[in-house]
């Protein structure tokens, strides 16, 4: 009689984990895998550094993304995309999450910030870029 061996997520090769991640949103990947162990944190590093939040609903953005801006995730972001198109007010909420800090203060590794459907009420964010 053959005995089935159970496989833990940690036993899967990196290639399989990355394939699984390709079906998930970046926020789901971060909240699911980031704190499990150091190997998984290293494996998902690319998903951590590139965040396209433009397709998030308002509820997803407020519940999941806002903590990223105040958390250690912010330090590792290289590219960030935000949009008022899918989630009206997303850029304003991002600006408010910065408080008095500049973008560089909070996102020390950020090289690219893409703002889709930038509106007149988002103009205050420009002062925080420099």
PDB file of C-alpha atoms in Angstrom:
ATOM      1  CA  UNK A   1       0.000   0.000   0.000  1.00  0.00           C
ATOM      2  CA  UNK A   2       1.436   3.342  -1.045  1.00  0.00           C
ATOM      3  CA  UNK A   3       1.246   6.067   1.462  1.00  0.00           C
ATOM      4  CA  UNK A   4       0.613   9.608   0.221  1.00  0.00           C
ATOM      5  CA  UNK A   5       3.010  12.199   1.427  1.00  0.00           C
ATOM      6  CA  UNK A   6       1.480  15.540   2.324  1.00  0.00           C
ATOM      7  CA  UNK A   7       3.256  18.527   0.896  1.00  0.00           C
ATOM      8  CA  UNK A   8       3.455  21.804   2.701  1.00  0.00           C
ATOM      9  CA  UNK A   9       3.542  25.069   0.824  1.00  0.00           C
ATOM     10  CA  UNK A  10       7.124  25.557   1.966  1.00  0.00           C
ATOM     11  CA  UNK A  11       8.118  22.305   0.231  1.00  0.00           C
ATOM     12  CA  UNK A  12       7.146  23.545  -3.219  1.00  0.00           C
ATOM     13  CA  UNK A  13       9.933  24.771  -5.526  1.00  0.00           C
ATOM     14  CA  UNK A  14      10.180  28.519  -6.173  1.00  0.00           C
ATOM     15  CA  UNK A  15       9.029  28.079  -9.766  1.00  0.00           C
ATOM     16  CA  UNK A  16       5.721  26.557  -8.629  1.00  0.00           C
ATOM     17  CA  UNK A  17       5.227  29.261  -5.999  1.00  0.00           C
ATOM     18  CA  UNK A  18       5.792  31.964  -8.608  1.00  0.00           C
ATOM     19  CA  UNK A  19       3.331  30.249 -10.934  1.00  0.00           C
ATOM     20  CA  UNK A  20       0.731  30.284  -8.158  1.00  0.00           C
ATOM     21  CA  UNK A  21       1.480  33.955  -7.542  1.00  0.00           C
ATOM     22  CA  UNK A  22       0.845  34.790 -11.197  1.00  0.00           C
ATOM     23  CA  UNK A  23      -2.855  34.030 -10.567  1.00  0.00           C
ATOM     24  CA  UNK A  24      -3.131  36.252  -7.495  1.00  0.00           C
ATOM     25  CA  UNK A  25      -3.239  39.998  -7.005  1.00  0.00           C
ATOM     26  CA  UNK A  26      -0.055  41.591  -5.623  1.00  0.00           C
ATOM     27  CA  UNK A  27      -1.840  42.496  -2.398  1.00  0.00           C
ATOM     28  CA  UNK A  28      -3.073  38.936  -1.913  1.00  0.00           C
ATOM     29  CA  UNK A  29       0.468  37.680  -2.439  1.00  0.00           C
ATOM     30  CA  UNK A  30       1.895  40.050   0.150  1.00  0.00           C
ATOM     31  CA  UNK A  31      -0.715  39.348   2.761  1.00  0.00           C
ATOM     32  CA  UNK A  32      -0.632  35.605   2.155  1.00  0.00           C
ATOM     33  CA  UNK A  33       3.080  34.863   1.893  1.00  0.00           C
ATOM     34  CA  UNK A  34       5.172  37.722   3.280  1.00  0.00           C
ATOM     35  CA  UNK A  35       5.199  36.708   6.915  1.00  0.00           C
ATOM     36  CA  UNK A  36       5.388  32.935   6.576  1.00  0.00           C
ATOM     37  CA  UNK A  37       9.157  32.569   6.466  1.00  0.00           C
ATOM     38  CA  UNK A  38      12.294  34.189   5.055  1.00  0.00           C
ATOM     39  CA  UNK A  39      12.428  31.917   1.991  1.00  0.00           C
ATOM     40  CA  UNK A  40       8.920  32.892   0.891  1.00  0.00           C
ATOM     41  CA  UNK A  41       9.655  36.548   1.615  1.00  0.00           C
ATOM     42  CA  UNK A  42      12.664  36.363  -0.719  1.00  0.00           C
ATOM     43  CA  UNK A  43      10.683  34.467  -3.361  1.00  0.00           C
ATOM     44  CA  UNK A  44       7.926  37.092  -3.519  1.00  0.00           C
ATOM     45  CA  UNK A  45      10.288  40.066  -3.315  1.00  0.00           C
ATOM     46  CA  UNK A  46       9.531  41.090  -6.903  1.00  0.00           C
ATOM     47  CA  UNK A  47       5.798  41.218  -6.161  1.00  0.00           C
ATOM     48  CA  UNK A  48       6.586  43.322  -3.119  1.00  0.00           C
ATOM     49  CA  UNK A  49       8.659  45.862  -5.033  1.00  0.00           C
ATOM     50  CA  UNK A  50       6.188  46.361  -7.915  1.00  0.00           C
ATOM     51  CA  UNK A  51       2.691  47.340  -6.837  1.00  0.00           C
ATOM     52  CA  UNK A  52      -0.049  48.178  -9.320  1.00  0.00           C
ATOM     53  CA  UNK A  53      -2.981  49.164  -7.142  1.00  0.00           C
ATOM     54  CA  UNK A  54      -4.902  50.809  -9.975  1.00  0.00           C
ATOM     55  CA  UNK A  55      -7.385  47.934 -10.291  1.00  0.00           C
ATOM     56  CA  UNK A  56      -8.250  47.696  -6.594  1.00  0.00           C
ATOM     57  CA  UNK A  57     -11.781  48.450  -5.524  1.00  0.00           C
ATOM     58  CA  UNK A  58     -12.217  51.143  -2.884  1.00  0.00           C
ATOM     59  CA  UNK A  59     -12.783  48.512  -0.201  1.00  0.00           C
ATOM     60  CA  UNK A  60      -9.676  46.505  -1.176  1.00  0.00           C
ATOM     61  CA  UNK A  61      -7.559  49.623  -1.345  1.00  0.00           C
ATOM     62  CA  UNK A  62      -8.699  50.960   2.006  1.00  0.00           C
ATOM     63  CA  UNK A  63      -8.497  47.605   3.799  1.00  0.00           C
ATOM     64  CA  UNK A  64      -5.324  46.187   2.239  1.00  0.00           C
ATOM     65  CA  UNK A  65      -3.235  48.868   0.580  1.00  0.00           C
ATOM     66  CA  UNK A  66      -3.373  51.619   3.166  1.00  0.00           C
ATOM     67  CA  UNK A  67      -1.514  49.542   5.773  1.00  0.00           C
ATOM     68  CA  UNK A  68       1.237  48.990   3.180  1.00  0.00           C
ATOM     69  CA  UNK A  69       1.876  52.717   3.042  1.00  0.00           C
ATOM     70  CA  UNK A  70       2.442  52.879   6.777  1.00  0.00           C
ATOM     71  CA  UNK A  71       4.214  49.535   7.056  1.00  0.00           C
ATOM     72  CA  UNK A  72       7.688  48.295   6.257  1.00  0.00           C
ATOM     73  CA  UNK A  73       6.391  47.296   2.803  1.00  0.00           C
ATOM     74  CA  UNK A  74       6.716  50.948   1.819  1.00  0.00           C
ATOM     75  CA  UNK A  75      10.493  50.840   2.164  1.00  0.00           C
ATOM     76  CA  UNK A  76      10.907  48.149  -0.493  1.00  0.00           C
ATOM     77  CA  UNK A  77       8.593  49.509  -3.178  1.00  0.00           C
ATOM     78  CA  UNK A  78      10.315  50.347  -6.476  1.00  0.00           C
ATOM     79  CA  UNK A  79       7.253  51.022  -8.604  1.00  0.00           C
ATOM     80  CA  UNK A  80       3.772  52.116  -7.557  1.00  0.00           C
ATOM     81  CA  UNK A  81       0.692  52.674  -9.720  1.00  0.00           C
ATOM     82  CA  UNK A  82      -2.437  54.358  -8.375  1.00  0.00           C
ATOM     83  CA  UNK A  83      -5.670  55.294 -10.135  1.00  0.00           C
ATOM     84  CA  UNK A  84      -8.728  57.398  -9.482  1.00  0.00           C
ATOM     85  CA  UNK A  85     -10.427  55.689 -12.425  1.00  0.00           C
ATOM     86  CA  UNK A  86     -11.291  52.359 -10.784  1.00  0.00           C
ATOM     87  CA  UNK A  87     -11.129  53.641  -7.244  1.00  0.00           C
ATOM     88  CA  UNK A  88     -12.189  57.307  -7.036  1.00  0.00           C
ATOM     89  CA  UNK A  89     -10.220  59.059  -4.305  1.00  0.00           C
ATOM     90  CA  UNK A  90      -7.366  56.528  -4.311  1.00  0.00           C
ATOM     91  CA  UNK A  91      -4.687  59.138  -5.001  1.00  0.00           C
ATOM     92  CA  UNK A  92      -6.095  61.475  -2.335  1.00  0.00           C
ATOM     93  CA  UNK A  93      -6.112  58.651   0.224  1.00  0.00           C
ATOM     94  CA  UNK A  94      -2.506  57.852  -0.671  1.00  0.00           C
ATOM     95  CA  UNK A  95      -1.546  61.507  -0.178  1.00  0.00           C
ATOM     96  CA  UNK A  96      -3.343  61.593   3.180  1.00  0.00           C
ATOM     97  CA  UNK A  97      -1.565  58.423   4.304  1.00  0.00           C
ATOM     98  CA  UNK A  98       1.747  60.230   3.925  1.00  0.00           C
ATOM     99  CA  UNK A  99       0.831  62.795   6.574  1.00  0.00           C
ATOM    100  CA  UNK A 100       3.652  65.339   6.734  1.00  0.00           C
ATOM    101  CA  UNK A 101       6.214  62.963   5.183  1.00  0.00           C
ATOM    102  CA  UNK A 102       7.416  63.273   1.617  1.00  0.00           C
ATOM    103  CA  UNK A 103       7.178  60.372  -0.801  1.00  0.00           C
ATOM    104  CA  UNK A 104      10.952  59.916  -0.596  1.00  0.00           C
ATOM    105  CA  UNK A 105      10.826  59.804   3.226  1.00  0.00           C
ATOM    106  CA  UNK A 106       8.306  56.957   3.217  1.00  0.00           C
ATOM    107  CA  UNK A 107       9.261  55.143  -0.007  1.00  0.00           C
ATOM    108  CA  UNK A 108      13.041  55.284  -0.027  1.00  0.00           C
ATOM    109  CA  UNK A 109      13.464  52.858  -2.963  1.00  0.00           C
ATOM    110  CA  UNK A 110      10.648  54.232  -5.143  1.00  0.00           C
ATOM    111  CA  UNK A 111      11.804  54.903  -8.715  1.00  0.00           C
ATOM    112  CA  UNK A 112       8.439  55.170 -10.482  1.00  0.00           C
ATOM    113  CA  UNK A 113       5.075  56.573  -9.393  1.00  0.00           C
ATOM    114  CA  UNK A 114       2.272  56.363 -11.950  1.00  0.00           C
ATOM    115  CA  UNK A 115      -0.910  58.306 -11.209  1.00  0.00           C
ATOM    116  CA  UNK A 116      -3.883  57.545 -13.470  1.00  0.00           C
ATOM    117  CA  UNK A 117      -6.781  60.026 -13.693  1.00  0.00           C
ATOM    118  CA  UNK A 118      -4.933  62.605 -11.593  1.00  0.00           C
ATOM    119  CA  UNK A 119      -7.500  65.236 -10.517  1.00  0.00           C
ATOM    120  CA  UNK A 120      -7.362  68.844  -9.350  1.00  0.00           C
ATOM    121  CA  UNK A 121      -7.903  67.792  -5.734  1.00  0.00           C
ATOM    122  CA  UNK A 122      -4.708  65.685  -5.977  1.00  0.00           C
ATOM    123  CA  UNK A 123      -2.501  68.722  -6.580  1.00  0.00           C
ATOM    124  CA  UNK A 124      -1.200  68.690  -2.980  1.00  0.00           C
ATOM    125  CA  UNK A 125       0.568  65.403  -3.686  1.00  0.00           C
ATOM    126  CA  UNK A 126       2.955  67.179  -6.040  1.00  0.00           C
ATOM    127  CA  UNK A 127       4.490  69.079  -3.117  1.00  0.00           C
ATOM    128  CA  UNK A 128       5.294  65.748  -1.443  1.00  0.00           C
ATOM    129  CA  UNK A 129       7.221  64.437  -4.429  1.00  0.00           C
ATOM    130  CA  UNK A 130      10.153  66.776  -3.922  1.00  0.00           C
TER     131      UNK A 130
END
